[in-house]
CSV table of C-alpha atoms in Angstrom, one decimal:
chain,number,residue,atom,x,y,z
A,156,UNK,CA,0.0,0.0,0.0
A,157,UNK,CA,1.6,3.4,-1.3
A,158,UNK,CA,1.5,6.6,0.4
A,159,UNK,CA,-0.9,7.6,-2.1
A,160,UNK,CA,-3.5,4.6,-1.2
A,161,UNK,CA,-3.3,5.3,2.7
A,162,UNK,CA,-3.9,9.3,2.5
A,163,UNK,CA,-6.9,8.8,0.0
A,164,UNK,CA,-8.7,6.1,2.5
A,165,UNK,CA,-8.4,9.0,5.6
A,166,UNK,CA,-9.4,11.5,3.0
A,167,UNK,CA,-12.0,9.4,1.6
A,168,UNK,CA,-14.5,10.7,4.4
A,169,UNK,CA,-12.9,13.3,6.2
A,170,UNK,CA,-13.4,15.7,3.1
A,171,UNK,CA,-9.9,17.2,5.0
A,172,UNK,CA,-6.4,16.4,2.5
A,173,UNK,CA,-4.4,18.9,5.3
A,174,UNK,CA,-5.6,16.7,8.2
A,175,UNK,CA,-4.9,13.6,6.6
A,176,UNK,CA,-1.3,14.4,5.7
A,177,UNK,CA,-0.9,15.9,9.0
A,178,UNK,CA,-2.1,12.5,11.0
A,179,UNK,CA,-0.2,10.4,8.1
A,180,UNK,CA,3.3,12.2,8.7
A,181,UNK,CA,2.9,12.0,12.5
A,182,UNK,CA,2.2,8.1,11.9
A,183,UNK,CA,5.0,8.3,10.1
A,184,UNK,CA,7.3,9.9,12.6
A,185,UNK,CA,5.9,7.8,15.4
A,186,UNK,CA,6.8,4.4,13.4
A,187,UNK,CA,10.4,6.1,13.1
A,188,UNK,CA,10.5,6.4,16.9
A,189,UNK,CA,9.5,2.8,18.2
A,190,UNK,CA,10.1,0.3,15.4
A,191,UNK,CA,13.4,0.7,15.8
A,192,UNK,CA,12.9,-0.8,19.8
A,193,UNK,CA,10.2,-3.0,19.4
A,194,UNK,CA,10.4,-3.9,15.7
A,195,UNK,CA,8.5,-3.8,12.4
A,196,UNK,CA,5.1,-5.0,12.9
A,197,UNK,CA,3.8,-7.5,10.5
A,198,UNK,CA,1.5,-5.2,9.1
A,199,UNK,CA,3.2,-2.1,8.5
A,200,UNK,CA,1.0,-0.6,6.4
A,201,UNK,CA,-2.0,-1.5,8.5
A,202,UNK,CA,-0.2,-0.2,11.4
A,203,UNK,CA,-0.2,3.7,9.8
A,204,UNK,CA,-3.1,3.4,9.1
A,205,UNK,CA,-4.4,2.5,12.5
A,206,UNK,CA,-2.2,4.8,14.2
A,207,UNK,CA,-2.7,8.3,11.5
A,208,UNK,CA,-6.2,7.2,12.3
A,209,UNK,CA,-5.7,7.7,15.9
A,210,UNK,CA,-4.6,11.1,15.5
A,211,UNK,CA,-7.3,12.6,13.4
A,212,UNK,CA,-10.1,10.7,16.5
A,213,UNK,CA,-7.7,13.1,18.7
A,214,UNK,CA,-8.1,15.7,16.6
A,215,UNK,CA,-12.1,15.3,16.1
A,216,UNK,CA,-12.4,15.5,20.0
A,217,UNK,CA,-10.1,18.1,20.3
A,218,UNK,CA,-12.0,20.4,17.6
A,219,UNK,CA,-15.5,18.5,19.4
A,220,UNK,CA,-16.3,17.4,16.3
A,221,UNK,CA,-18.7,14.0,16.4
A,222,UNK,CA,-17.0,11.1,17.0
A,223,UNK,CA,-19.2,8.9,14.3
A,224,UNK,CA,-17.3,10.2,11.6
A,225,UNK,CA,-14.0,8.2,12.6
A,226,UNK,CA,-16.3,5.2,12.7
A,227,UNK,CA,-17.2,6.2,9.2
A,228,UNK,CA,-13.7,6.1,8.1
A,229,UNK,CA,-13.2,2.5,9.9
A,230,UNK,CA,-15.7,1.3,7.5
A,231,UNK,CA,-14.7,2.9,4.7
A,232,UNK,CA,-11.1,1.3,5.5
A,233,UNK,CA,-12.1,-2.1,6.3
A,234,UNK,CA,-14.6,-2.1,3.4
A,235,UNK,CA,-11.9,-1.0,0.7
A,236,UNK,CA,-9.0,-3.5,2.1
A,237,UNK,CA,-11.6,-6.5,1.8
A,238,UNK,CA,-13.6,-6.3,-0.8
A,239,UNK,CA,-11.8,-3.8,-3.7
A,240,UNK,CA,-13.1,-5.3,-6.4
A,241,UNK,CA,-16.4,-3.3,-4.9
A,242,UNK,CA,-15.3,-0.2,-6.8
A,243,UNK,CA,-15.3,0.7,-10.1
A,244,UNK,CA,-11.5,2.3,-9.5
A,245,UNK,CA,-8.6,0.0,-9.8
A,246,UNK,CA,-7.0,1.2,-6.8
A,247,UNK,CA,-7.8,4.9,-4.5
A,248,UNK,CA,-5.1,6.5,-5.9
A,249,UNK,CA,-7.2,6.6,-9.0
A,250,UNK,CA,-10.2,7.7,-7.6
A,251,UNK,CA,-8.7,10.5,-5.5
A,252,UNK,CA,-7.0,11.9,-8.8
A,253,UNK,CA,-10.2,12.6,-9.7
A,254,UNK,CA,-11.7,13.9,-6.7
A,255,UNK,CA,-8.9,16.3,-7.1
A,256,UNK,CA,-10.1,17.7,-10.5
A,257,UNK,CA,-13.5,18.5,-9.1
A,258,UNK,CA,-14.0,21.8,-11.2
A,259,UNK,CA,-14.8,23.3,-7.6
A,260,UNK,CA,-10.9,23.7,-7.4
A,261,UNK,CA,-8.9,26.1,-9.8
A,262,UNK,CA,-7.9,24.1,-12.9
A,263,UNK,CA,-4.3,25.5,-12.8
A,264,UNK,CA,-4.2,23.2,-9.4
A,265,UNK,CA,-5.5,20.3,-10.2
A,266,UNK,CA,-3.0,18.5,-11.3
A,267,UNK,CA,-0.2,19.3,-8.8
A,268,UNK,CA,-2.4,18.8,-6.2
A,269,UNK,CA,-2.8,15.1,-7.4
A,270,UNK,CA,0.9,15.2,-7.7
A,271,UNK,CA,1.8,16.0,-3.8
A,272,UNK,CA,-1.8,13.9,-2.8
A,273,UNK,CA,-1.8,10.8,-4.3
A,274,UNK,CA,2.1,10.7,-5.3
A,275,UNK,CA,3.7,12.3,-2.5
A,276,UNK,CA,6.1,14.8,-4.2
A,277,UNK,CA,7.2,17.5,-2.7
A,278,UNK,CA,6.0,21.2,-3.8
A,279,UNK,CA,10.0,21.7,-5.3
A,280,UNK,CA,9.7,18.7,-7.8
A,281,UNK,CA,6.1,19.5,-8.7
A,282,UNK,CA,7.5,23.3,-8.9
A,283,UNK,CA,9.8,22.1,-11.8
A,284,UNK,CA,7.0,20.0,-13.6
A,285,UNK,CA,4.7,22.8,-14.1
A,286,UNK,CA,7.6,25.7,-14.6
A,287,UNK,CA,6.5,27.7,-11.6
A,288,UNK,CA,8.8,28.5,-8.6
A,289,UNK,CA,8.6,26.4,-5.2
A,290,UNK,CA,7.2,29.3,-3.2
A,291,UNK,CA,4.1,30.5,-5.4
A,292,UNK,CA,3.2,26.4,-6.0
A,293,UNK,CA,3.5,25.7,-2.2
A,294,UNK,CA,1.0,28.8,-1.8
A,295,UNK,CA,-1.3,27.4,-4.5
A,296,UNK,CA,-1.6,23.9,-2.9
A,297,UNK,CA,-1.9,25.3,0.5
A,298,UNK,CA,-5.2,27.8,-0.9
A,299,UNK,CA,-6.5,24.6,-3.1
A,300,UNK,CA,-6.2,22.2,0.3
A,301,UNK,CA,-8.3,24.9,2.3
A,302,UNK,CA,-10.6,25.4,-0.2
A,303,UNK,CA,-11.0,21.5,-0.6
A,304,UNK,CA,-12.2,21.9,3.3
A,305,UNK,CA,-13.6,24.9,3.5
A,306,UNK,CA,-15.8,23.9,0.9
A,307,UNK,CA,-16.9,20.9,1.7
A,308,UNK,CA,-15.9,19.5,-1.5
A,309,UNK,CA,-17.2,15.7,-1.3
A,310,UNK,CA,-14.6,12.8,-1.3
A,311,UNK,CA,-16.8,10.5,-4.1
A,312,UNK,CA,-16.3,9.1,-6.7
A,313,UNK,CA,-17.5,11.0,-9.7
A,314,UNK,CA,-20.4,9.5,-12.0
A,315,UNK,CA,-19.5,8.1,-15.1
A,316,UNK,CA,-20.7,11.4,-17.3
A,317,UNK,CA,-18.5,13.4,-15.2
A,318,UNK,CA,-15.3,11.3,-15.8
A,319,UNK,CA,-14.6,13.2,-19.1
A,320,UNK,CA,-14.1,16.9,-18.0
A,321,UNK,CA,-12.2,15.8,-15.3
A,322,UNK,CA,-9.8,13.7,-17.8
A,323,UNK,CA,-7.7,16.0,-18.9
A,324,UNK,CA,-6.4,17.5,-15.5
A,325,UNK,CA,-5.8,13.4,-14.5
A,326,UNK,CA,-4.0,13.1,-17.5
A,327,UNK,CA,-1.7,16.0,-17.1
A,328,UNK,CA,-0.8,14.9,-13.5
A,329,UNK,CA,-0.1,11.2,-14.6
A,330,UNK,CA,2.3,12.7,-16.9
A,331,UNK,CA,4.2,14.9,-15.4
A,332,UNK,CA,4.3,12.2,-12.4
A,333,UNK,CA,6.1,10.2,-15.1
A,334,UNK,CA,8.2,13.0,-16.3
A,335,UNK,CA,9.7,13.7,-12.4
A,336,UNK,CA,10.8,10.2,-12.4
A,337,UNK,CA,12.1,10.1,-16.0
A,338,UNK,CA,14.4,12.7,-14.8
A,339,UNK,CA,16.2,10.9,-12.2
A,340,UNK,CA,17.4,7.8,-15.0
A,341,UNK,CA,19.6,5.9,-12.5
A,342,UNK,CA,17.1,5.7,-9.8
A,343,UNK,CA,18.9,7.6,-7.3
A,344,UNK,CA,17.0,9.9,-5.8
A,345,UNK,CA,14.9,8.0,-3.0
A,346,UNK,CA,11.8,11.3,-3.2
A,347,UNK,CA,11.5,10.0,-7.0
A,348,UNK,CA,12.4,6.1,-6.7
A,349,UNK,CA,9.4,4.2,-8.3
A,350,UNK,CA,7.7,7.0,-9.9
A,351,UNK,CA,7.8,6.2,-13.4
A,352,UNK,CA,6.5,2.4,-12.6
A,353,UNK,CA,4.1,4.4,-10.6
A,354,UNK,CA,3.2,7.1,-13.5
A,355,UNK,CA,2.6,4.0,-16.2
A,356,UNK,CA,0.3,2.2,-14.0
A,357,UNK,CA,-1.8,4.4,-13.4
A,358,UNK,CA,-1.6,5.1,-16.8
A,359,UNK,CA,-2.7,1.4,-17.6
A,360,UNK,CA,-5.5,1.5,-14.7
A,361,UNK,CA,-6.9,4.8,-16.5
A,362,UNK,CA,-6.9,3.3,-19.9
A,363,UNK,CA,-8.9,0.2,-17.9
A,364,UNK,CA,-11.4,3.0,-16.9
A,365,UNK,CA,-11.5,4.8,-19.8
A,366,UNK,CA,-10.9,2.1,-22.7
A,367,UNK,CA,-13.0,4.5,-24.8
A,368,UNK,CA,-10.9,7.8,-24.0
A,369,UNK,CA,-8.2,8.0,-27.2
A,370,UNK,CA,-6.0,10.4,-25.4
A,371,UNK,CA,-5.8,7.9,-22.4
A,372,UNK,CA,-4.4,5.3,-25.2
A,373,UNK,CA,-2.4,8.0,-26.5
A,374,UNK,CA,-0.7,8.8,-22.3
A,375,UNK,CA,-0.2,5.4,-22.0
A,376,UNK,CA,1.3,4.9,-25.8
A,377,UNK,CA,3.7,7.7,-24.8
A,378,UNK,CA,5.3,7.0,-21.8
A,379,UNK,CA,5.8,3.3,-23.2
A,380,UNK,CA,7.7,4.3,-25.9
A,381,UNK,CA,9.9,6.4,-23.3
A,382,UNK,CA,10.5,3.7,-21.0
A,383,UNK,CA,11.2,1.9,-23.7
A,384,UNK,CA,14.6,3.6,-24.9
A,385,UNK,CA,15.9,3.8,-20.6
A,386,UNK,CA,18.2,1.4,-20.8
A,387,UNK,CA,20.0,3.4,-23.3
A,388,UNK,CA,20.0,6.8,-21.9
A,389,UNK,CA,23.4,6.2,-20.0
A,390,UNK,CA,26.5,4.6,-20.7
A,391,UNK,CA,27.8,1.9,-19.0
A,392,UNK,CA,30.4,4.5,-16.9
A,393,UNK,CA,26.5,6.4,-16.3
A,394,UNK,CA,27.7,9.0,-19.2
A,395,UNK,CA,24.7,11.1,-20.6
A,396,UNK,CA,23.8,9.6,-24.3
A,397,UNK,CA,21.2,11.5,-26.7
A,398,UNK,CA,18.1,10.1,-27.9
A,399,UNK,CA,20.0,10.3,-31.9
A,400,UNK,CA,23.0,8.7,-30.9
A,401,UNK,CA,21.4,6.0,-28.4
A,402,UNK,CA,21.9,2.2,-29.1
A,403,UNK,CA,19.1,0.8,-30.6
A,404,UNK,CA,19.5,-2.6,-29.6
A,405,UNK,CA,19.0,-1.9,-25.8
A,406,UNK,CA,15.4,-0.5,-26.8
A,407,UNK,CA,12.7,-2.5,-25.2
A,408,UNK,CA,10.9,-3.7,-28.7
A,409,UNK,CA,8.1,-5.8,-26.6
A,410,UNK,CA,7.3,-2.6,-24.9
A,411,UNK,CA,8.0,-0.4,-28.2
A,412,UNK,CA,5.2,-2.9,-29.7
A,413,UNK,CA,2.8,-2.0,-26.9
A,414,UNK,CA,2.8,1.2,-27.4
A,415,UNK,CA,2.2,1.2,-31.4
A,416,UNK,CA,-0.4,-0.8,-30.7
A,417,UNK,CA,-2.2,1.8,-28.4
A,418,UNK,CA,-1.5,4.4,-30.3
A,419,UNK,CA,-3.0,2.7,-33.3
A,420,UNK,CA,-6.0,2.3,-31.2
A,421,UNK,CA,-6.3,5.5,-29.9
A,422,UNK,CA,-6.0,7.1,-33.9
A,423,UNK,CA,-9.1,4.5,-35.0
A,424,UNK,CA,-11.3,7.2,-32.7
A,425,UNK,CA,-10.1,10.2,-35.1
A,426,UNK,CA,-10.4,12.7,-32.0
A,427,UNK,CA,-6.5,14.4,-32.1
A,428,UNK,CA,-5.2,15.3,-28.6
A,429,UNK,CA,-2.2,16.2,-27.2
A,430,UNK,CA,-1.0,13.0,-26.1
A,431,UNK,CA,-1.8,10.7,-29.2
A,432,UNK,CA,0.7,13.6,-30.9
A,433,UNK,CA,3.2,13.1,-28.6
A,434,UNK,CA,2.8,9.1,-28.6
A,435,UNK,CA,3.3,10.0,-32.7
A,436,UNK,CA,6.6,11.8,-32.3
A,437,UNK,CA,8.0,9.0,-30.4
A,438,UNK,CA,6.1,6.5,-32.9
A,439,UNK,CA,8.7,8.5,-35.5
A,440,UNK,CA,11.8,8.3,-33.5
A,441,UNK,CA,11.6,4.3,-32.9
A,442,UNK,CA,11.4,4.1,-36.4
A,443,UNK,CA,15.2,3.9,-36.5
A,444,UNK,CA,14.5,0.1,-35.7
A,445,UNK,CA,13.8,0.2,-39.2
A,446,UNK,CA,15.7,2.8,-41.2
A,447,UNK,CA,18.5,3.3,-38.8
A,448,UNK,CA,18.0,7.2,-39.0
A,449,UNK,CA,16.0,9.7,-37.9
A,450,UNK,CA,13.2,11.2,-40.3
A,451,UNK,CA,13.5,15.2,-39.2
A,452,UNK,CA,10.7,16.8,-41.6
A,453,UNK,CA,8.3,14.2,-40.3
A,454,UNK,CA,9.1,15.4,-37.2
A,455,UNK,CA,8.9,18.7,-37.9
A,456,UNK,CA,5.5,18.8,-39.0
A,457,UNK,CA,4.3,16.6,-36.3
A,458,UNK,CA,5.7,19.1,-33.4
A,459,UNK,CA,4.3,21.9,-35.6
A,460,UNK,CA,0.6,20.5,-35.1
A,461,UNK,CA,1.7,20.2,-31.3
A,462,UNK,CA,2.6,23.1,-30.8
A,463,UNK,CA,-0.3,24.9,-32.2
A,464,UNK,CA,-2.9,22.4,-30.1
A,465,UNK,CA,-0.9,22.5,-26.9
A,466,UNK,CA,1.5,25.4,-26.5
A,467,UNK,CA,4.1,25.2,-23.8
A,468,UNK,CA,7.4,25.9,-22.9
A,469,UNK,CA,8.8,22.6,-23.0
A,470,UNK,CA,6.9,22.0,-26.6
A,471,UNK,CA,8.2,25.0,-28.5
A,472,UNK,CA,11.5,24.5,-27.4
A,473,UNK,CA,11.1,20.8,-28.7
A,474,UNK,CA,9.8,22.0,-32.0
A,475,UNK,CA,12.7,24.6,-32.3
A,476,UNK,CA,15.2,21.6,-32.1
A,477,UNK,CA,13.7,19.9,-34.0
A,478,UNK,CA,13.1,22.5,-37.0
A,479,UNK,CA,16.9,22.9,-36.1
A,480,UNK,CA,18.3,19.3,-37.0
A,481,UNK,CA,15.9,19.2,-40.2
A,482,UNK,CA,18.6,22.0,-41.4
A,483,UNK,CA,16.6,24.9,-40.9
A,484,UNK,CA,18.8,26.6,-37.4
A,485,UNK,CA,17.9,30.5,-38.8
A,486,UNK,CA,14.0,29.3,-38.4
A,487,UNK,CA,15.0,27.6,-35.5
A,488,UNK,CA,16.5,30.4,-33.4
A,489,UNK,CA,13.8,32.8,-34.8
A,490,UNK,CA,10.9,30.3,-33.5
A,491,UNK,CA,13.0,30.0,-29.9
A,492,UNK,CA,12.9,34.2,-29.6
A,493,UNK,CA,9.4,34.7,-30.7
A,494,UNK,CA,7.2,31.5,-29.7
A,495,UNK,CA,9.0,30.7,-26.4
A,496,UNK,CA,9.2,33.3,-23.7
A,497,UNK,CA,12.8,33.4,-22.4
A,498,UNK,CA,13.0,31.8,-19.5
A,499,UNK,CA,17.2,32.2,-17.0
A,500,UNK,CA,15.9,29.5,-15.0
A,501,UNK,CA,14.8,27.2,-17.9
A,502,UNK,CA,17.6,24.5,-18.8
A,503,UNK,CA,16.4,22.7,-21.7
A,504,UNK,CA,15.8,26.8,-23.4
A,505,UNK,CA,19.6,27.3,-23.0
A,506,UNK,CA,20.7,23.5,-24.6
A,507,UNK,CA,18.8,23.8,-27.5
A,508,UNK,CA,19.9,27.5,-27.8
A,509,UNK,CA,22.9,26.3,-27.6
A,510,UNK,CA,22.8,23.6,-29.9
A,511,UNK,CA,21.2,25.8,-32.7
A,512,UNK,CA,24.2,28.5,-32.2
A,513,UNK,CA,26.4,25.8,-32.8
A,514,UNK,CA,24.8,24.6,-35.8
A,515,UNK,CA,24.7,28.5,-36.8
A,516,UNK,CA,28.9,28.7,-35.9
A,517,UNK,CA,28.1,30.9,-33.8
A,518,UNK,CA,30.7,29.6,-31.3
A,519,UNK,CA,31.2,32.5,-28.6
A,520,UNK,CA,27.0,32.7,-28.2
A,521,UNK,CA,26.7,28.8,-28.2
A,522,UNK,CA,29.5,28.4,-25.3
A,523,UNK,CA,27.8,30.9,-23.2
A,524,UNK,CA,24.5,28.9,-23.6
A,525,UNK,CA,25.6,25.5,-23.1
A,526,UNK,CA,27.0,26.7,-20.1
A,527,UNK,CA,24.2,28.7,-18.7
A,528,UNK,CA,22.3,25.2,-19.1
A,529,UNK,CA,24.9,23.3,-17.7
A,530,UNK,CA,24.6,25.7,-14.7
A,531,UNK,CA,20.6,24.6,-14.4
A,532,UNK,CA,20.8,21.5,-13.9
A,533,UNK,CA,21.3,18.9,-11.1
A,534,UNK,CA,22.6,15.8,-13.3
A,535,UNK,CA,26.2,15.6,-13.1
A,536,UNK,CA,25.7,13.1,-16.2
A,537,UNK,CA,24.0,16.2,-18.5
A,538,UNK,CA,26.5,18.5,-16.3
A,539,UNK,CA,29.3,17.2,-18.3
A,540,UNK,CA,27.7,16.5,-21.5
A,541,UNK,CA,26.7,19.8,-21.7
A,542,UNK,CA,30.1,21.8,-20.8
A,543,UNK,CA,31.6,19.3,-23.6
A,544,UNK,CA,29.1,20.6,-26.1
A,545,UNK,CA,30.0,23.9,-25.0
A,546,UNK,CA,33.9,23.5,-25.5
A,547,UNK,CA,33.1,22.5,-29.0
């Protein structure tokens, strides 16, 4: 049982996230304190849960606040641990990423809020996802957790014809769940450790929910064909390799077919999102399996469509890199200045800057960029790739 599943069965009745995670983390701190004496009980997870439950019965007497609703809660536990199939959710983490897009809370929310809810991050990692800084996203989920109780916003699971406007914002969060975790390759990073096997099953266990939704397909298509290519994305010394000069043969082709098979799925509803694009582009770039190249214009015009469905930072800068190694770096550098707002705190803005410079001979300006991105990021691995770039 996840972090995720034991804060969404306290949350489930107590309509409260703040006092959840407040009882949960003083579980947690109380299991530091004595299983190191008397030992890990046998049902650690049940244990937390018991004893986060204790606190919030303290806290209900304390605030004189009727004791029935802990009894509710005990129900709602017991019932969920024996009989899950009872539910039309695969698991609570599901359901509570959608209780979480309840259009009662401020779209721009709802998907970090499902982020540090149901995943766990912390308010710096989700900070990065969303291109905000920490500060102004820890005050956003603090206002959308009071809101959430102030409100009275109900803890239930959503009817079926309200599943699809809250799809997107579930979406959204699943990805840039995946995303965090993609980032940290090696697994090093014990805040992010399982989030990508995290990220894709949820992704599977909303395309179980959804098998009608195309852009779930497409989510699930998409971070397939990026797990896909891991193994590849270091060396064996842990050296930074990039996606066009990656070995092919350590691609995972069972999950490589997985994912063209959702995505071919997904295109049979002719409805275009975001995702099934996205899933497209990748579609593209495991065609080297095939040709044993990369096919640029296709590309191109792909990340053209994307970017004028979804524009974002992180998908004009893709498309300018792009545009760039399809031997057009003058467009390139023009569609960086005018459809991405410049960003000093945005490191994959200052690599592809720099990488279109270079391609331009612009050595001095390249340098200065590569090492400006170099300077933004935490991986040693892309640390050192990128002041190599940057010494030509």
């Amino acid at each position: 049982m996840s972090y995720g599943r034991l804060l969404a069965i306290l949350a489930a009745r107590t309509r409260d996230v703040v006092a959840a995670e407040d009882a949960l983390a003083d579980a947690f701190r109380s299991a530091l304190e004595t299983w190191p004496i008397s030992g890990v009980p046998s049902r650690p997870e049940a244990w937390l849960l018991t004893t986060a439950r204790h606190r919030l019965h303290h806290r209900w007497r304390h605030d004189q606040v009727k004791l029935a609703a802990n009894a509710t809660l005990e129900t709602l536990a017991a019932e969920t641990a024996a009989n899950p199939e009872e539910t039309p959710f695969p698991d609570e983490r599901l359901k509570l990423l959608f209780v979480c897009a309840h259009p009662a809370i401020d779209q721009a929310v709802q998907a970090p809020l499902m982020l540090q809810t149901v995943l766990g991050l912390e308010a710096t990692h989700i900070a990065a996802a969303f291109l905000v800084s920490p500060t102004a996203m820890s005050q956003r989920l603090v206002r959308a957790k009071s809101k959430i109780r102030d409100a009275g916003i109900a803890f239930e699971v959503p009817d079926a014809q309200a599943l699809p406007d809250r799809l997107d914002a579930v979406l959204a969060a699943i990805y840039a769940a995946y995303g965090t975790g993609w980032e940290d390759v090696l697994g090093e990073d014990p805040k992010r450790k399982g989030l990508t096997e995290e990220a894709i099953w949820l992704a599977r266990a909303l395309v179980a929910l959804s098998p009608a939704s195309p852009e779930a397909k497409g989510l699930l298509a998409l971070v397939l064909y990026c797990e896909a290519r891991r193994p590849a994305r270091r060396t064996a010394d842990g050296a930074f390799v990039p996606l066009d000069r990656q070995d092919i043969r350590l691609w995972s082709r069972p999950m490589i077919a997985d994912a063209e098979r959702l995505l071919a799925e997904a295109a049979g509803f002719r409805q275009l999102g975001r995702f099934q694009l996205e899933a497209a582009i990748q579609s593209v770039h495991v065609e080297r399996l095939v040709t044993g190249q990369g096919n640029w214009d296709a590309l191109m015009r792909l990340y053209e469509l994307l970017n004028d469905l979804s524009p974002t930072a992180g998908i004009g800068v893709a498309y300018a890199a792009v545009v760039a190694e399809a031997g057009h770096a003058d467009r390139a550098l023009a569609l960086l200045d005018t459809t991405v707002a410049k960003r000093v705190d945005y490191q994959p803005y200052w690599a592809t800057r720099g990488r279109i410079l270079h391609l331009l001979d612009r050595t001095a300006e390249a340098r200065h960029a590569y090492q400006t991105a170099a300077g933004l990021t935490e991986d040693t691995a892309v640390r050192a790739f990128l002041l190599k770039a940057a010494d030509g």
